PDB file of C-alpha atoms in Angstrom:
ATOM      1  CA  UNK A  90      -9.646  30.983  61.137  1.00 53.00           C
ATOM      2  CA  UNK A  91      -7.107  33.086  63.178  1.00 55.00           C
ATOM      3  CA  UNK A  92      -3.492  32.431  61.778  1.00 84.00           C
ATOM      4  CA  UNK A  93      -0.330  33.892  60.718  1.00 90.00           C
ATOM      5  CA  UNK A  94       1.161  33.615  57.137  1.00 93.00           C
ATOM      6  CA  UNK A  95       5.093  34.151  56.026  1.00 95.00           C
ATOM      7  CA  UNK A  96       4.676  35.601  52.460  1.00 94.00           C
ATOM      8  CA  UNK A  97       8.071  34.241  51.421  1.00 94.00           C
ATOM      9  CA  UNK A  98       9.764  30.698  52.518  1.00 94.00           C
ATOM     10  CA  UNK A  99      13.338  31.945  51.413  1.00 96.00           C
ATOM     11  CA  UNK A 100      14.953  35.099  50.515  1.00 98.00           C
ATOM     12  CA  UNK A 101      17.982  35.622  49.191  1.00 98.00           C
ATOM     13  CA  UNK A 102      19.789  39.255  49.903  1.00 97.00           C
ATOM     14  CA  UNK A 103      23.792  40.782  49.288  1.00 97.00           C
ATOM     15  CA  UNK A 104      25.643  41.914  52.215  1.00 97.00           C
ATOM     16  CA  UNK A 105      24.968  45.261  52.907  1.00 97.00           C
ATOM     17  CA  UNK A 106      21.721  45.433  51.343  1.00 98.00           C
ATOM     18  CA  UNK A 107      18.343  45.964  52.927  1.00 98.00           C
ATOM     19  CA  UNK A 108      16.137  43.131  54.539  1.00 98.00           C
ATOM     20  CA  UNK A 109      12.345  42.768  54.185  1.00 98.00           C
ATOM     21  CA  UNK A 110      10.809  39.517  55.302  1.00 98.00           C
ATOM     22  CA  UNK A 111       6.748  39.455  55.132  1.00 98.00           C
ATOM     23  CA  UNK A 112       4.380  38.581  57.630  1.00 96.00           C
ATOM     24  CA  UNK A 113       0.651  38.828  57.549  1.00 95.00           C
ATOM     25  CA  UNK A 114      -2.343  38.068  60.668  1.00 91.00           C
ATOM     26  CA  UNK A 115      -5.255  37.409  61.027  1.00 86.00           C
ATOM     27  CA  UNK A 116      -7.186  38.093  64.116  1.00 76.00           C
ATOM     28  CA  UNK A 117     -10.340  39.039  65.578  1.00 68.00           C
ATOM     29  CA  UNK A 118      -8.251  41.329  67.896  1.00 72.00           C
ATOM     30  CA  UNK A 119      -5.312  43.259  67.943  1.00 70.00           C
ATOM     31  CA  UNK A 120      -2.546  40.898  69.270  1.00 79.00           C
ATOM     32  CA  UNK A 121       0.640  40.807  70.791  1.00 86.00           C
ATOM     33  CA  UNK A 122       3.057  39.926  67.708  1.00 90.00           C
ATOM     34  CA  UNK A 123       6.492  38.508  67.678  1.00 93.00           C
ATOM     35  CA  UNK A 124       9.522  37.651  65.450  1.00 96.00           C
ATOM     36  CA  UNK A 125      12.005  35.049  66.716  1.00 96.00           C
ATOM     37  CA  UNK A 126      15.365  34.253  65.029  1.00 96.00           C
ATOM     38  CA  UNK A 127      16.505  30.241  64.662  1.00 93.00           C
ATOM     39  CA  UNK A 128      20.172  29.646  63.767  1.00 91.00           C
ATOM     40  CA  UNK A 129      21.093  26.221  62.641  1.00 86.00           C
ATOM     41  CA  UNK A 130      20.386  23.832  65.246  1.00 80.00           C
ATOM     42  CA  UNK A 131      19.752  26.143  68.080  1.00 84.00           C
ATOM     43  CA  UNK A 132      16.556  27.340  69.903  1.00 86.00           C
ATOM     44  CA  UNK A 133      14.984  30.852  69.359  1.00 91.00           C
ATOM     45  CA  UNK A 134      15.941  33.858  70.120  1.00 93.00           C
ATOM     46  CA  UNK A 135      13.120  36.989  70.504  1.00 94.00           C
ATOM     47  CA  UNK A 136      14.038  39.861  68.064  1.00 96.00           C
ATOM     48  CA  UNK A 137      11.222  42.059  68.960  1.00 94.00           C
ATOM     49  CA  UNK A 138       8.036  42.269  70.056  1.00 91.00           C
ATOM     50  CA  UNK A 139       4.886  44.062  69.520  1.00 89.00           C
ATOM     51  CA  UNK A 140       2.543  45.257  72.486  1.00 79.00           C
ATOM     52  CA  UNK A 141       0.033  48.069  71.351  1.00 74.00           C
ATOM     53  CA  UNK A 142       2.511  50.805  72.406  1.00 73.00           C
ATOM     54  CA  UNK A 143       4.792  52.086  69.660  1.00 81.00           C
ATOM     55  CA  UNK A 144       3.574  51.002  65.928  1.00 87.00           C
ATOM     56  CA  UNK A 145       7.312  50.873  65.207  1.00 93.00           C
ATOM     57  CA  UNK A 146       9.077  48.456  66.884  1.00 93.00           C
ATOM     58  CA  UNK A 147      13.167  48.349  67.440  1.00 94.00           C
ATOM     59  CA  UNK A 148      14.696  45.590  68.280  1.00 94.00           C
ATOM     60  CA  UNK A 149      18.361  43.349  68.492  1.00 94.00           C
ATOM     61  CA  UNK A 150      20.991  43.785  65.653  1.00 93.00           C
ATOM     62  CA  UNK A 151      19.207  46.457  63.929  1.00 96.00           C
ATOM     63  CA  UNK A 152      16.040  44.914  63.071  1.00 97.00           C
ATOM     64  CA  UNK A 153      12.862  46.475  63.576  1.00 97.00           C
ATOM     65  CA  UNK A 154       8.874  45.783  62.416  1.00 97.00           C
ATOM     66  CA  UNK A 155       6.084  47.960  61.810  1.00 94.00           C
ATOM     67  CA  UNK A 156       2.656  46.894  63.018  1.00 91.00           C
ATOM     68  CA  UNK A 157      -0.081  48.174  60.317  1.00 91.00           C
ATOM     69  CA  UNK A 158      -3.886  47.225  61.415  1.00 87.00           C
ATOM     70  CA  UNK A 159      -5.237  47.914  58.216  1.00 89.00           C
ATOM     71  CA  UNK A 160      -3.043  45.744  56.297  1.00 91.00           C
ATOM     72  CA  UNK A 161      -2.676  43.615  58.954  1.00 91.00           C
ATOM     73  CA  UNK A 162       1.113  43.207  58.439  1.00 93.00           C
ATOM     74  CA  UNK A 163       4.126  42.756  60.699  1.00 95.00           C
ATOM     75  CA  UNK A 164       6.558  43.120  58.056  1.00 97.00           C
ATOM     76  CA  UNK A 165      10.584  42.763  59.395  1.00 98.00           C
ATOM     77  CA  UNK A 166      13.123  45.356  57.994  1.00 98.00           C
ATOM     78  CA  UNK A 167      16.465  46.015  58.627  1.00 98.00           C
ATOM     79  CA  UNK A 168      18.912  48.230  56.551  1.00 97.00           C
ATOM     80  CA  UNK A 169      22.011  46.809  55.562  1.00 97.00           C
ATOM     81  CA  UNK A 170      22.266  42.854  55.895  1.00 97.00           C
ATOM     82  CA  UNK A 171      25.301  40.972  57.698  1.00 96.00           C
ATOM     83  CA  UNK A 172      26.368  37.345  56.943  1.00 96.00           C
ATOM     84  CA  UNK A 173      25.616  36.786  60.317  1.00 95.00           C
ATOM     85  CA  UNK A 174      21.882  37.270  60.218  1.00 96.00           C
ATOM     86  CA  UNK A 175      21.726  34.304  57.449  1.00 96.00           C
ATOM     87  CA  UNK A 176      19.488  32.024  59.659  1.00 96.00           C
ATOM     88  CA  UNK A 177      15.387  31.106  59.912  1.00 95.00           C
ATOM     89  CA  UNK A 178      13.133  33.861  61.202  1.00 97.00           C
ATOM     90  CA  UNK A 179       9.723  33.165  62.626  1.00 95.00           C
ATOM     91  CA  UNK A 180       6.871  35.800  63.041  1.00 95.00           C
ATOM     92  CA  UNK A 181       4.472  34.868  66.039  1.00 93.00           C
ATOM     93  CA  UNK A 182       1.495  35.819  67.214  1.00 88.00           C
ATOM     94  CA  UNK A 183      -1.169  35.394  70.392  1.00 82.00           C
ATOM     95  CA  UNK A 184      -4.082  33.997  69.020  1.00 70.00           C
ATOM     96  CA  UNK A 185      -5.104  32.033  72.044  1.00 67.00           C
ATOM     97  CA  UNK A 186      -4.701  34.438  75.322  1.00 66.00           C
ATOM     98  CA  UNK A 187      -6.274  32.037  77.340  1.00 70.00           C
ATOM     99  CA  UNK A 188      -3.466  29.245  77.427  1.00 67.00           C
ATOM    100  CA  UNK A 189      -0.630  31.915  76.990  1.00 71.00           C
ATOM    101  CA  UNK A 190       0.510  30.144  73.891  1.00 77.00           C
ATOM    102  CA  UNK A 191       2.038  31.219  70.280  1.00 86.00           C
ATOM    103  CA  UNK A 192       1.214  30.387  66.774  1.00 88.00           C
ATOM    104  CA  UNK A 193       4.289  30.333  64.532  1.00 90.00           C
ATOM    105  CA  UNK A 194       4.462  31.081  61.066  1.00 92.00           C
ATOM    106  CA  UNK A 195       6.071  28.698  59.029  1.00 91.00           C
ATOM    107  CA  UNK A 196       9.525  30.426  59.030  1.00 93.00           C
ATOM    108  CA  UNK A 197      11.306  32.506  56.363  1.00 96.00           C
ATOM    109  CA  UNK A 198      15.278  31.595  55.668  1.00 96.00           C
ATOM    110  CA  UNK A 199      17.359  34.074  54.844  1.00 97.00           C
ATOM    111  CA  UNK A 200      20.787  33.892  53.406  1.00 97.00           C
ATOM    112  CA  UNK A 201      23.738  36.380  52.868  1.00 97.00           C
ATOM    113  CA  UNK A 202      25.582  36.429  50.028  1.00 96.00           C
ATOM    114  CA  UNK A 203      29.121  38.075  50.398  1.00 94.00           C
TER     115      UNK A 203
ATOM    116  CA  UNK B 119      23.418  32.742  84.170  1.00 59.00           C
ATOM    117  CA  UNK B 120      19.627  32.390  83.534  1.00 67.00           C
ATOM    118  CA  UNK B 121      17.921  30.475  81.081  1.00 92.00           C
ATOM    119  CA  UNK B 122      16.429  27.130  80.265  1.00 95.00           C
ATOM    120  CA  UNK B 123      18.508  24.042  79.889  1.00 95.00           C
ATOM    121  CA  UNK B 124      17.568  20.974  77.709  1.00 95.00           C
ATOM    122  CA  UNK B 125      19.572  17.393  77.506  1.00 90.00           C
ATOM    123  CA  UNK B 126      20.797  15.457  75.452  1.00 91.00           C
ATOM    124  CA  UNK B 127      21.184  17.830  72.418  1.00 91.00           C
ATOM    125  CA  UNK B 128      20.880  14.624  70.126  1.00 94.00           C
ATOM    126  CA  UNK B 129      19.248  11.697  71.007  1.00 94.00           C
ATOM    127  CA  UNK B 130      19.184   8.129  69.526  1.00 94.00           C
ATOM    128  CA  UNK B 131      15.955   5.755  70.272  1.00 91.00           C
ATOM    129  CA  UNK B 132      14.654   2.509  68.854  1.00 91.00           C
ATOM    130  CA  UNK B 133      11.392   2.185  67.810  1.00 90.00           C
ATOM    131  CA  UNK B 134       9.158   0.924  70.222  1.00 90.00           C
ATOM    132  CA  UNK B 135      10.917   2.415  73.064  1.00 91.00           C
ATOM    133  CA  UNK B 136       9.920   5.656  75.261  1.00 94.00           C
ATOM    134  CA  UNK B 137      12.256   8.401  75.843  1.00 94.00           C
ATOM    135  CA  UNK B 138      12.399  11.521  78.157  1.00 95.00           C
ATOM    136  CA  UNK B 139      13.466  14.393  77.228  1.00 96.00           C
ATOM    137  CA  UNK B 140      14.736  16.902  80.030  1.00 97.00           C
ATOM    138  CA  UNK B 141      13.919  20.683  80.047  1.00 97.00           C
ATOM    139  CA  UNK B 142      15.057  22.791  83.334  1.00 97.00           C
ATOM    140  CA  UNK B 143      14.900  26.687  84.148  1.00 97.00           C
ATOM    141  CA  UNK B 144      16.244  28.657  86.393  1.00 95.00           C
ATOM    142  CA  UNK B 145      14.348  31.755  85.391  1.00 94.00           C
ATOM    143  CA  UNK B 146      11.956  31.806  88.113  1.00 94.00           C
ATOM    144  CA  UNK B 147       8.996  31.496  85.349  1.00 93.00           C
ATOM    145  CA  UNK B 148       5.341  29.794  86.306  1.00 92.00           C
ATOM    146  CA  UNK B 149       4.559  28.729  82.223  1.00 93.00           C
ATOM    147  CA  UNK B 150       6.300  25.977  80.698  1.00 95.00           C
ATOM    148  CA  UNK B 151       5.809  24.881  77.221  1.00 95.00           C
ATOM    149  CA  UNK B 152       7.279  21.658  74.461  1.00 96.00           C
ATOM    150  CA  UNK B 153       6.867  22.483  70.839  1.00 95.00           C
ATOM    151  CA  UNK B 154       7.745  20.244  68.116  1.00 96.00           C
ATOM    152  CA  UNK B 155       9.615  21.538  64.815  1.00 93.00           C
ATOM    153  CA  UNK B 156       9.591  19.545  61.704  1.00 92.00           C
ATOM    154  CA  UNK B 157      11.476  20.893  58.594  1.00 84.00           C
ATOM    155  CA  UNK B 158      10.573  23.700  56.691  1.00 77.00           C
ATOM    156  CA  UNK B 159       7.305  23.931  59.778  1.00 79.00           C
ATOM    157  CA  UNK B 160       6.947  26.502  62.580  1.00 84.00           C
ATOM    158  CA  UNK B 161       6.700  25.100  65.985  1.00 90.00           C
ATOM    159  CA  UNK B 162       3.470  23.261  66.936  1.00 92.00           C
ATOM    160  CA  UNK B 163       2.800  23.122  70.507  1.00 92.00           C
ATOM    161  CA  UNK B 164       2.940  19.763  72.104  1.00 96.00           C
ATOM    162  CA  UNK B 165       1.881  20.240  76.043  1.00 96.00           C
ATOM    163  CA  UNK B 166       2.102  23.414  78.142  1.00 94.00           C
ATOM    164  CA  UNK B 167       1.910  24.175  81.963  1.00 95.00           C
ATOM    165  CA  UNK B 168       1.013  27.400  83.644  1.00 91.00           C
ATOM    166  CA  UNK B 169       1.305  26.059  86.907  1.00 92.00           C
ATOM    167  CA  UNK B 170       2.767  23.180  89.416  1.00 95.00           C
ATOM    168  CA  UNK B 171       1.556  20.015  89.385  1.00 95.00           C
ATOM    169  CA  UNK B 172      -1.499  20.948  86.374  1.00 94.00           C
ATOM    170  CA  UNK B 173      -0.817  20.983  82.398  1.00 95.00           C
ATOM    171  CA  UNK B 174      -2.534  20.166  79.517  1.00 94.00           C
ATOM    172  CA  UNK B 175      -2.765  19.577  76.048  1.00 95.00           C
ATOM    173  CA  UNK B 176      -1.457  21.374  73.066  1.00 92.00           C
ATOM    174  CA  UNK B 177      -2.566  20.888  69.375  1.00 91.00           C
ATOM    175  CA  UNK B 178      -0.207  17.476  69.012  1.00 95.00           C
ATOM    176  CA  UNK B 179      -0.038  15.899  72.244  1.00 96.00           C
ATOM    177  CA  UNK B 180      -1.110  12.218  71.438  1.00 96.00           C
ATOM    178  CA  UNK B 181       1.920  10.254  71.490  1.00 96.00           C
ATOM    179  CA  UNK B 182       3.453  12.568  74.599  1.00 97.00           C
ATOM    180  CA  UNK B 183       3.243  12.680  78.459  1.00 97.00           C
ATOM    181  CA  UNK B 184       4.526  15.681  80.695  1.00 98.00           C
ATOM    182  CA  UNK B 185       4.720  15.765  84.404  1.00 97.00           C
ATOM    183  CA  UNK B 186       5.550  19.210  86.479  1.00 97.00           C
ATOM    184  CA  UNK B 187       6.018  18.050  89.591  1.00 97.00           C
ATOM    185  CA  UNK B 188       8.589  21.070  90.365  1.00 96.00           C
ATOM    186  CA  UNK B 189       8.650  24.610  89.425  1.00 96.00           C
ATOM    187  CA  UNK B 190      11.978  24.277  87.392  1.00 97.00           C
ATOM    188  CA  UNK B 191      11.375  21.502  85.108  1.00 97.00           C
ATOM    189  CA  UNK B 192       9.014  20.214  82.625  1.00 98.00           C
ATOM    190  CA  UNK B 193      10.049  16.740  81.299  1.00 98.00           C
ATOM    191  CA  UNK B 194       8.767  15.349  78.096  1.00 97.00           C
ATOM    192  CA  UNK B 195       8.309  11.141  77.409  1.00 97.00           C
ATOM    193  CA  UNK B 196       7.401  10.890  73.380  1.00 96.00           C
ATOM    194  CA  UNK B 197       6.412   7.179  73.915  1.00 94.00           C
ATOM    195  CA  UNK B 198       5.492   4.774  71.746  1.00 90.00           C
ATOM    196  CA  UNK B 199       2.909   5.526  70.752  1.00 89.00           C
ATOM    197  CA  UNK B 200       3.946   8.442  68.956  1.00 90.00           C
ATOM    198  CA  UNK B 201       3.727   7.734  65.231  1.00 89.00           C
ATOM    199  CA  UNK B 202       6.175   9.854  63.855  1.00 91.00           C
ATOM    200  CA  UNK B 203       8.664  10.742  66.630  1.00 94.00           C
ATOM    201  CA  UNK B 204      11.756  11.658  64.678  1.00 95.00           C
ATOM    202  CA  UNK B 205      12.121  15.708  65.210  1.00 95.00           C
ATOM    203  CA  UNK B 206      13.565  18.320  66.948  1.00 94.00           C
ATOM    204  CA  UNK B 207      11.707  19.710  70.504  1.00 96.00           C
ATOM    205  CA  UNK B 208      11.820  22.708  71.809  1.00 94.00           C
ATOM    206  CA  UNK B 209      10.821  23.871  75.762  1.00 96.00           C
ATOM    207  CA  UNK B 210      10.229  27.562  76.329  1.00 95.00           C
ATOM    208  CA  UNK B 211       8.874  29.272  79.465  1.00 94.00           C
ATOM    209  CA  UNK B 212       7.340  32.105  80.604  1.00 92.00           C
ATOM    210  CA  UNK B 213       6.201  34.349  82.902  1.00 87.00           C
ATOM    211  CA  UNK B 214       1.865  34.757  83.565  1.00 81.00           C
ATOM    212  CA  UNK B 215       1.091  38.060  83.910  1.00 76.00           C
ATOM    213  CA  UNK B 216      -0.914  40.281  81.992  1.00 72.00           C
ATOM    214  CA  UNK B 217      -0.358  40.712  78.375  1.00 71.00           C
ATOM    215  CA  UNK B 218       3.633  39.556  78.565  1.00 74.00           C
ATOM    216  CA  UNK B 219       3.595  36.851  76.388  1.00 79.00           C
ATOM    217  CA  UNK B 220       6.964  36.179  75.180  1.00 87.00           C
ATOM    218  CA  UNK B 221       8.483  32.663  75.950  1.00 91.00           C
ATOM    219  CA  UNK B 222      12.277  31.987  76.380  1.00 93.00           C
ATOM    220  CA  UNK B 223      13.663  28.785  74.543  1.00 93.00           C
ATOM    221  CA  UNK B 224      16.210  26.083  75.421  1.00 94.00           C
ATOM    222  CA  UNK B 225      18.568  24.890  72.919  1.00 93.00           C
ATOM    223  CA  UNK B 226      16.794  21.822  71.779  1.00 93.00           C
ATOM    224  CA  UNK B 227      16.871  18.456  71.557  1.00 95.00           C
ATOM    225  CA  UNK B 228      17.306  16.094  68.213  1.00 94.00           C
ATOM    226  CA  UNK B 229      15.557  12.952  68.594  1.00 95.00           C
ATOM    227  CA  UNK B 230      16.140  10.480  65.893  1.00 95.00           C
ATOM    228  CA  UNK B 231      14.157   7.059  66.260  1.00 93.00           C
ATOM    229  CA  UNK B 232      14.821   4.661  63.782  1.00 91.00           C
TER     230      UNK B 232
END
């Protein structure tokens, strides 16, 4: 079965310490991946996107994501955490090209602790 | 400014009784989708619509009706038939072309039915 897993459901960093929040795939082909950002009672927001172009992907408020095929992982860094990016990230992936649509992992929370 | 609109942002219903919830854009995209987020869940797609006037079904769409009658908007009726309709729904759109799949999300809407 095609699907996306979020290794962790919430993780806990300092400020000004580094972010990693896991995400693995599984596909038949390479897709086109995605992480989204929730904040509390709001929609989503894209952070980044991956398209087959650049393995390393930058994207908003210093967060970027590094596509690796063989591990088929879509891991989310960013260096130094802000209180502000305490909120629910989602990766996403094209599994089904043929309706256009995305399947979401089940999310990752992250909090900031001052 | 562009973007995609949705109303109420909380929403009260009986149960027994239908309820529409509104999603507009102004972004000029052909795709249209409603995804339904439970807690501590991803989004699971509900109905989606590439085109006027034609849609169909997601993974969860018993209990739902859409209509797309114009471009802009892609109204949702959880009726009540809907077992379980107490969530929070999401509409996103997006453009069709080639492999841009990235979807743009409205605020939400929190429907409580008691």
């Amino acid at each position: 079965a095609q699907s996306v897993t979020q290794l962790d459901s919430h993780v806990s960093v300092s400020e000004g310490t580094p972010v990693l929040l896991r995400c693995n795939y599984s596909s038949s082909y390479s897709p086109s991946l995605f992480w989204y950002v929730q904040h509390p009672n709001k929609g989503l927001q894209l952070l980044l996107k991956y398209t087959s172009a650049a393995t390393l992907v930058k994207g908003i408020n210093g967060f970027e994501a590094e596509f690796k095929k063989s591990e088929t992982s879509f891991h989310l860094t960013k260096p130094s955490a802000h209180m502000s990016d305490a909120a629910e990230y989602f990766c996403v992936v094209t599994l089904d090209t043929g309706r256009r649509a995305l399947t979401f992992g089940s999310g990752t929370r992250l909090q900031v602790q001052p | 400014d562009g973007g995609i609109t949705q109303s109420p942002k909380y929403l009260f219903r009986k149960e027994g009784q239908n309820v529409t919830l509104s999603c507009e854009q102004n972004l000029n995209h052909d795709a249209m989708y409603w995804y339904r987020q439970d807690p501590g869940q991803g989004l699971r797609l509900i109905y989606y619509s590439q085109i006027v006037n034609d849609f169909q079904k997601g993974d969860i769409a018993e209990g739902y009706s859409v209509s797309r009658e114009k471009k802009e908007s892609f109204p949702l009726t959880v009726t009540s038939a809907q077992k379980n309709p107490t969530a929070f729904y999401l509409c996103a759109s997006s453009i069709v072309a080639g492999d841009s799949y990235e979807q743009y999300f409205g605020p939400g809407t929190r429907l409580t039915v008691t």
